[in-house]
Short mmCIF file of C-alpha atoms in Angstrom, two decimals:
data_model
loop_
_atom_site.label_atom_id
_atom_site.label_comp_id
_atom_site.label_asym_id
_atom_site.label_seq_id
_atom_site.Cartn_x
_atom_site.Cartn_y
_atom_site.Cartn_z
CA UNK A 6 -19.52 -123.60 -95.30
CA UNK A 7 -19.10 -127.11 -96.73
CA UNK A 8 -15.90 -126.07 -98.50
CA UNK A 9 -14.25 -125.59 -95.11
CA UNK A 10 -15.08 -129.06 -93.77
CA UNK A 11 -11.53 -130.36 -94.32
CA UNK A 12 -10.04 -127.36 -92.52
CA UNK A 13 -12.45 -127.72 -89.61
CA UNK A 14 -11.54 -131.41 -89.40
CA UNK A 15 -7.87 -130.45 -89.01
CA UNK A 16 -8.73 -127.75 -86.47
CA UNK A 17 -10.95 -130.03 -84.37
CA UNK A 18 -8.26 -132.72 -84.37
CA UNK A 19 -5.74 -130.22 -83.01
CA UNK A 20 -3.66 -130.27 -86.18
CA UNK A 21 -3.81 -126.61 -87.22
CA UNK A 22 -0.29 -125.79 -85.99
CA UNK A 23 1.25 -128.74 -87.82
CA UNK A 24 -0.69 -127.96 -90.99
CA UNK A 25 0.36 -124.31 -90.82
CA UNK A 26 3.99 -125.33 -90.38
CA UNK A 27 3.71 -127.65 -93.37
CA UNK A 28 2.30 -124.83 -95.51
CA UNK A 29 5.10 -122.48 -94.40
CA UNK A 30 7.73 -125.06 -95.28
CA UNK A 31 6.23 -125.99 -98.64
CA UNK A 32 4.59 -123.27 -100.72
CA UNK A 33 2.98 -125.87 -102.99
CA UNK A 34 1.08 -127.29 -100.03
CA UNK A 35 -0.16 -123.80 -99.17
CA UNK A 36 -1.08 -123.05 -102.77
CA UNK A 37 -3.03 -126.31 -102.86
CA UNK A 38 -4.87 -125.41 -99.68
CA UNK A 39 -5.66 -121.85 -100.77
CA UNK A 40 -6.24 -122.59 -104.48
CA UNK A 41 -10.03 -122.61 -104.19
CA UNK A 42 -9.98 -119.08 -102.77
CA UNK A 43 -8.11 -117.64 -105.78
CA UNK A 44 -8.89 -117.52 -109.46
CA UNK A 45 -5.22 -118.38 -110.07
CA UNK A 46 -3.34 -120.05 -107.21
CA UNK A 47 -0.05 -119.08 -108.88
CA UNK A 48 -0.80 -115.58 -107.57
CA UNK A 49 0.25 -116.90 -104.15
CA UNK A 50 3.99 -116.35 -104.03
CA UNK A 51 6.03 -117.88 -101.23
CA UNK A 52 6.48 -114.36 -99.82
CA UNK A 53 2.72 -113.79 -99.73
CA UNK A 54 2.17 -117.18 -98.08
CA UNK A 55 4.67 -116.26 -95.37
CA UNK A 56 3.11 -112.81 -94.95
CA UNK A 57 -0.27 -114.43 -94.26
CA UNK A 58 0.75 -117.44 -92.23
CA UNK A 59 3.77 -116.44 -90.14
CA UNK A 60 1.81 -114.21 -87.73
CA UNK A 61 -0.93 -116.83 -87.39
CA UNK A 62 1.57 -119.63 -86.72
CA UNK A 63 4.15 -117.61 -84.77
CA UNK A 64 3.70 -119.51 -81.50
CA UNK A 65 1.27 -121.77 -79.65
CA UNK A 66 -0.80 -118.82 -78.42
CA UNK A 67 -1.23 -117.53 -81.97
CA UNK A 68 -2.28 -120.97 -83.22
CA UNK A 69 -4.71 -121.33 -80.31
CA UNK A 70 -6.19 -117.90 -81.00
CA UNK A 71 -6.76 -118.83 -84.64
CA UNK A 72 -8.21 -122.19 -83.59
CA UNK A 73 -10.64 -120.49 -81.23
CA UNK A 74 -11.63 -117.94 -83.86
CA UNK A 75 -12.34 -120.63 -86.45
CA UNK A 76 -14.34 -122.79 -84.07
CA UNK A 77 -16.43 -119.83 -82.93
CA UNK A 78 -17.22 -118.89 -86.53
CA UNK A 79 -17.98 -122.26 -88.02
CA UNK A 80 -21.33 -121.15 -89.38
CA UNK A 81 -23.30 -118.02 -90.24
CA UNK A 82 -25.37 -118.01 -87.05
CA UNK A 83 -23.56 -114.94 -85.72
CA UNK A 84 -24.78 -112.97 -88.74
CA UNK A 85 -28.35 -114.04 -88.11
CA UNK A 86 -28.08 -113.15 -84.41
CA UNK A 87 -27.08 -109.55 -85.19
CA UNK A 88 -29.70 -109.06 -87.89
CA UNK A 89 -31.71 -106.50 -85.86
CA UNK A 90 -28.57 -104.40 -85.40
CA UNK A 91 -27.73 -104.63 -89.10
CA UNK A 92 -31.12 -103.12 -89.92
CA UNK A 93 -30.28 -100.14 -87.68
CA UNK A 94 -26.97 -99.35 -89.36
CA UNK A 95 -27.33 -96.14 -91.34
CA UNK A 96 -23.83 -95.91 -92.81
CA UNK A 97 -23.43 -96.42 -96.55
CA UNK A 98 -22.24 -99.95 -97.30
CA UNK A 99 -20.73 -101.46 -100.41
CA UNK A 100 -20.88 -105.24 -100.62
CA UNK A 101 -18.54 -106.58 -103.32
CA UNK A 102 -18.93 -110.34 -103.64
CA UNK A 103 -17.32 -112.89 -105.93
CA UNK A 104 -19.79 -115.14 -107.74
CA UNK A 105 -17.34 -118.08 -107.68
CA UNK A 106 -16.60 -117.89 -103.94
CA UNK A 107 -17.12 -121.46 -102.73
CA UNK A 108 -16.85 -120.50 -99.08
CA UNK A 109 -19.48 -117.79 -98.94
CA UNK A 110 -22.30 -118.17 -101.43
CA UNK A 111 -23.40 -114.99 -103.18
CA UNK A 112 -26.83 -115.41 -101.55
CA UNK A 113 -25.19 -114.08 -98.37
CA UNK A 114 -24.28 -110.85 -100.16
CA UNK A 115 -27.93 -110.32 -100.93
CA UNK A 116 -28.99 -111.40 -97.45
CA UNK A 117 -26.67 -108.75 -96.04
CA UNK A 118 -27.70 -106.16 -98.62
CA UNK A 119 -31.38 -106.65 -97.76
CA UNK A 120 -30.66 -105.97 -94.10
CA UNK A 121 -28.38 -102.95 -94.40
CA UNK A 122 -30.61 -99.97 -95.24
CA UNK A 123 -27.98 -98.13 -97.30
CA UNK A 124 -26.27 -101.03 -99.00
CA UNK A 125 -25.29 -101.59 -102.58
CA UNK A 126 -24.51 -105.17 -103.63
CA UNK A 127 -22.14 -105.76 -106.54
CA UNK A 128 -21.60 -109.28 -107.81
CA UNK A 129 -18.14 -109.78 -109.28
CA UNK A 130 -18.43 -112.44 -112.01
CA UNK A 131 -15.93 -115.27 -111.74
CA UNK A 132 -14.31 -113.84 -108.63
CA UNK A 133 -13.41 -115.83 -105.56
CA UNK A 134 -12.78 -114.97 -101.93
CA UNK A 135 -9.50 -113.11 -102.38
CA UNK A 136 -10.45 -111.27 -105.55
CA UNK A 137 -9.42 -107.84 -104.18
CA UNK A 138 -5.81 -109.06 -104.28
CA UNK A 139 -6.09 -110.45 -107.79
CA UNK A 140 -8.11 -107.55 -109.16
CA UNK A 141 -6.93 -104.53 -107.17
CA UNK A 142 -7.66 -101.99 -109.91
CA UNK A 143 -11.22 -103.27 -110.30
CA UNK A 144 -11.73 -103.35 -106.54
CA UNK A 145 -10.40 -99.81 -106.12
CA UNK A 146 -12.53 -98.48 -108.97
CA UNK A 147 -15.71 -99.96 -107.47
CA UNK A 148 -14.90 -98.55 -104.03
CA UNK A 149 -14.01 -95.15 -105.48
CA UNK A 150 -17.21 -95.02 -107.55
CA UNK A 151 -19.26 -95.99 -104.51
CA UNK A 152 -17.77 -93.29 -102.29
CA UNK A 153 -18.01 -90.67 -105.01
CA UNK A 154 -21.73 -91.38 -105.07
CA UNK A 155 -22.14 -90.91 -101.31
CA UNK A 156 -23.22 -87.43 -100.29
CA UNK A 157 -20.95 -86.57 -97.37
CA UNK A 158 -23.38 -83.88 -96.22
CA UNK A 159 -26.20 -86.38 -95.65
CA UNK A 160 -24.29 -89.57 -94.79
CA UNK A 161 -24.32 -90.45 -91.11
CA UNK A 162 -21.19 -89.37 -89.27
CA UNK A 163 -20.82 -92.52 -87.19
CA UNK A 164 -22.71 -95.72 -86.74
CA UNK A 165 -21.72 -98.99 -85.18
CA UNK A 166 -23.11 -102.44 -84.63
CA UNK A 167 -22.64 -103.39 -81.00
#
């Protein structure tokens, strides 16, 4: 996604560890970096920032693992590659997607919903990437309502995408 271009520039230049350290040392830097993923960046307390970033920045191996993960997932091609397997998945699926997510356009929710045979897509108006944290009661109520509507007697017991 275009919104991640700056991050991928840092990653490709080998600066992820230094940037992570800077965010851990200065919560305002982290809030600035994560602000576009939250409706209200003030939600990100220093404790929450440390909870997220400390494991990812714990040592060189952790930083390298995150770097590799990001570089391997720079686009949506992996989703397209597994499309045939998605169509085989019989498990009920709830896709809750924020309409203001600048990283993952809501069109991808519908793309996914059209490929999963038992999917329900719910657009969450005004929500961004981390909306489940900011709206936990709403998130829980949607999940609860979804599962209450699933008939356990007819739902598949197990299904996996390999």
